[in-house]
Coordinates of C-alpha atoms in Angstrom, one line a residue:
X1 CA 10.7 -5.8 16.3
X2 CA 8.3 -5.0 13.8
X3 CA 9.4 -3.7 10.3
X4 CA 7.8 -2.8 7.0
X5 CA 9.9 -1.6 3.9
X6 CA 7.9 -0.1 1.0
X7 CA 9.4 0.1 -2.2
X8 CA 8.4 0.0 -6.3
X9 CA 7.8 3.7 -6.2
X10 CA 8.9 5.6 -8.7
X11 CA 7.8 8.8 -11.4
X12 CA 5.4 7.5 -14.1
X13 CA 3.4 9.6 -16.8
X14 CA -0.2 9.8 -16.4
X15 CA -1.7 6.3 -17.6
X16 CA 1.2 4.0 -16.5
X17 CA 1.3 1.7 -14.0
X18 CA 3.8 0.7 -10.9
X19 CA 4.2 -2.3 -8.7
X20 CA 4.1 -1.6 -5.2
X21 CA 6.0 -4.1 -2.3
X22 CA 6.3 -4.2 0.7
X23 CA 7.7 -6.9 3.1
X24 CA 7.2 -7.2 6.7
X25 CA 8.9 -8.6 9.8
X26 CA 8.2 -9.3 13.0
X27 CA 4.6 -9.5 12.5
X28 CA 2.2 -12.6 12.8
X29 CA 1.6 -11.7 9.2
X30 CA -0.2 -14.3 7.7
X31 CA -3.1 -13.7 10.5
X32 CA -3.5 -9.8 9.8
X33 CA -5.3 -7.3 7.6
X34 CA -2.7 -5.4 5.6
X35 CA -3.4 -2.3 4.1
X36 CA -1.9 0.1 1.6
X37 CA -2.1 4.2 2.4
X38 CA -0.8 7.0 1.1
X39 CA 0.0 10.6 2.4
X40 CA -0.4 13.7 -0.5
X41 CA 1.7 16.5 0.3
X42 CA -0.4 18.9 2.8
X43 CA -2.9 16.0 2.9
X44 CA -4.0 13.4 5.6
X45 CA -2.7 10.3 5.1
X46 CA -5.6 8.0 3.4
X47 CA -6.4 4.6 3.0
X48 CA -6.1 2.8 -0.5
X49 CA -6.6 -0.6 -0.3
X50 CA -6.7 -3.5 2.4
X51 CA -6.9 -7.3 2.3
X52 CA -8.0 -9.3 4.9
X53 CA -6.1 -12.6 6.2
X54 CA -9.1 -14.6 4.5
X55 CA -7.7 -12.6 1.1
X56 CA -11.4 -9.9 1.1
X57 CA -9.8 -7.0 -0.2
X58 CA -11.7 -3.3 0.2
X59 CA -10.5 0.3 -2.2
X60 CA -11.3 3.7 -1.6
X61 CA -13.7 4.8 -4.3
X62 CA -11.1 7.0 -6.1
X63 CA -8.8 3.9 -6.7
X64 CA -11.4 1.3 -7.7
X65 CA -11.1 -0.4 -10.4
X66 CA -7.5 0.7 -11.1
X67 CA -5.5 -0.4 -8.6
X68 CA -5.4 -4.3 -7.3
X69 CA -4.1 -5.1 -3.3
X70 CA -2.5 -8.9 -3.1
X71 CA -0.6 -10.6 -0.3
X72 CA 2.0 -13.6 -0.5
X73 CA 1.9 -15.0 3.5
X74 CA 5.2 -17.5 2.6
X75 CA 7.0 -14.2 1.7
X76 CA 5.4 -12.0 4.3
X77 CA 4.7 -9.4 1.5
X78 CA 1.7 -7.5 0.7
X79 CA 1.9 -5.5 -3.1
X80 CA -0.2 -2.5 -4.9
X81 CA -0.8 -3.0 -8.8
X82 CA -1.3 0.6 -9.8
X83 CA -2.9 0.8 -13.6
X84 CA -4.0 3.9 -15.4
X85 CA -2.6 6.0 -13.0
X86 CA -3.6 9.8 -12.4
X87 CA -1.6 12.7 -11.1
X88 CA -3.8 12.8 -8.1
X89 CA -2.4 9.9 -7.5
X90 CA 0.7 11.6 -6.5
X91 CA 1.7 10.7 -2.4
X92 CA 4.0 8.6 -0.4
X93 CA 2.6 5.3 0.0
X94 CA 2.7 3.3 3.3
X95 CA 1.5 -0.5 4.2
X96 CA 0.4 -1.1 7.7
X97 CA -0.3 -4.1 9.5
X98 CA -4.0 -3.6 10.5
X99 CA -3.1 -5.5 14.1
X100 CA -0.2 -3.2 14.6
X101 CA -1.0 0.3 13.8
X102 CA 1.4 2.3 15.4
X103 CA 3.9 0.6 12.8
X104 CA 4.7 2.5 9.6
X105 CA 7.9 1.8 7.2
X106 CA 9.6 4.4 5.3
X107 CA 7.0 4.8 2.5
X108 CA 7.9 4.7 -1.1
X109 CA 7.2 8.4 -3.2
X110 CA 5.1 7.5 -6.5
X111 CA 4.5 11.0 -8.7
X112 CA 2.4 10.6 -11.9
X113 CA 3.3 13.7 -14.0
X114 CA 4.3 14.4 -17.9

């Protein structure tokens, strides 16, 4: 059975940084595309960030260059350095295993507020 569990969430002010985890089991993981999304309240969830078993890594537009997606295969974990963080950044954030989409984990909340 496949599982995912988020975590490193957390409230920061606007400017800070978190770490985001997230370790998986179950999954062929070292062969898949893992991604980070996130879910705003009232909002579609959206991707964030994805790496690619090769270790190419993709960001929406309104995350580059702030936040950084890395994976660890001997740990099965994928993480989300968020730096110089922005209240719009505010959302639950999910990884996915891009070979097994219909597979979400709890999410972790992150607000950025003052």
């Amino acid at each position: 059975q496949v599982q995912l569990a988020e975590s490193g969430g957390g409230l920061v002010q606007p400017g800070g940084s978190l770490r985001l985890s997230c370790v998986v089991s179950g999954s062929i993981f070292r062969f898949s595309t893992m991604a980070w999304y996130r879910q705003a309240s009232g909002k579609q969830r959206e991707l964030v960030a994805s790496i690619s078993s090769g270790g190419s890594r993709s960001y929406a537009n309104s995350v580059k260059g702030r936040f950084t997606i890395s994976r660890d295969n001997a740990k099965k974990t994928v993480s989300l350095q968020m730096n110089s963080l922005k209240p719009e950044d505010t959302a639950v954030y999910y990884c996915r295993d891009e070979l097994l989409p219909n597979y979400w984990g709890q999410g972790t909340q992150v607000t950025v507020s003052s």
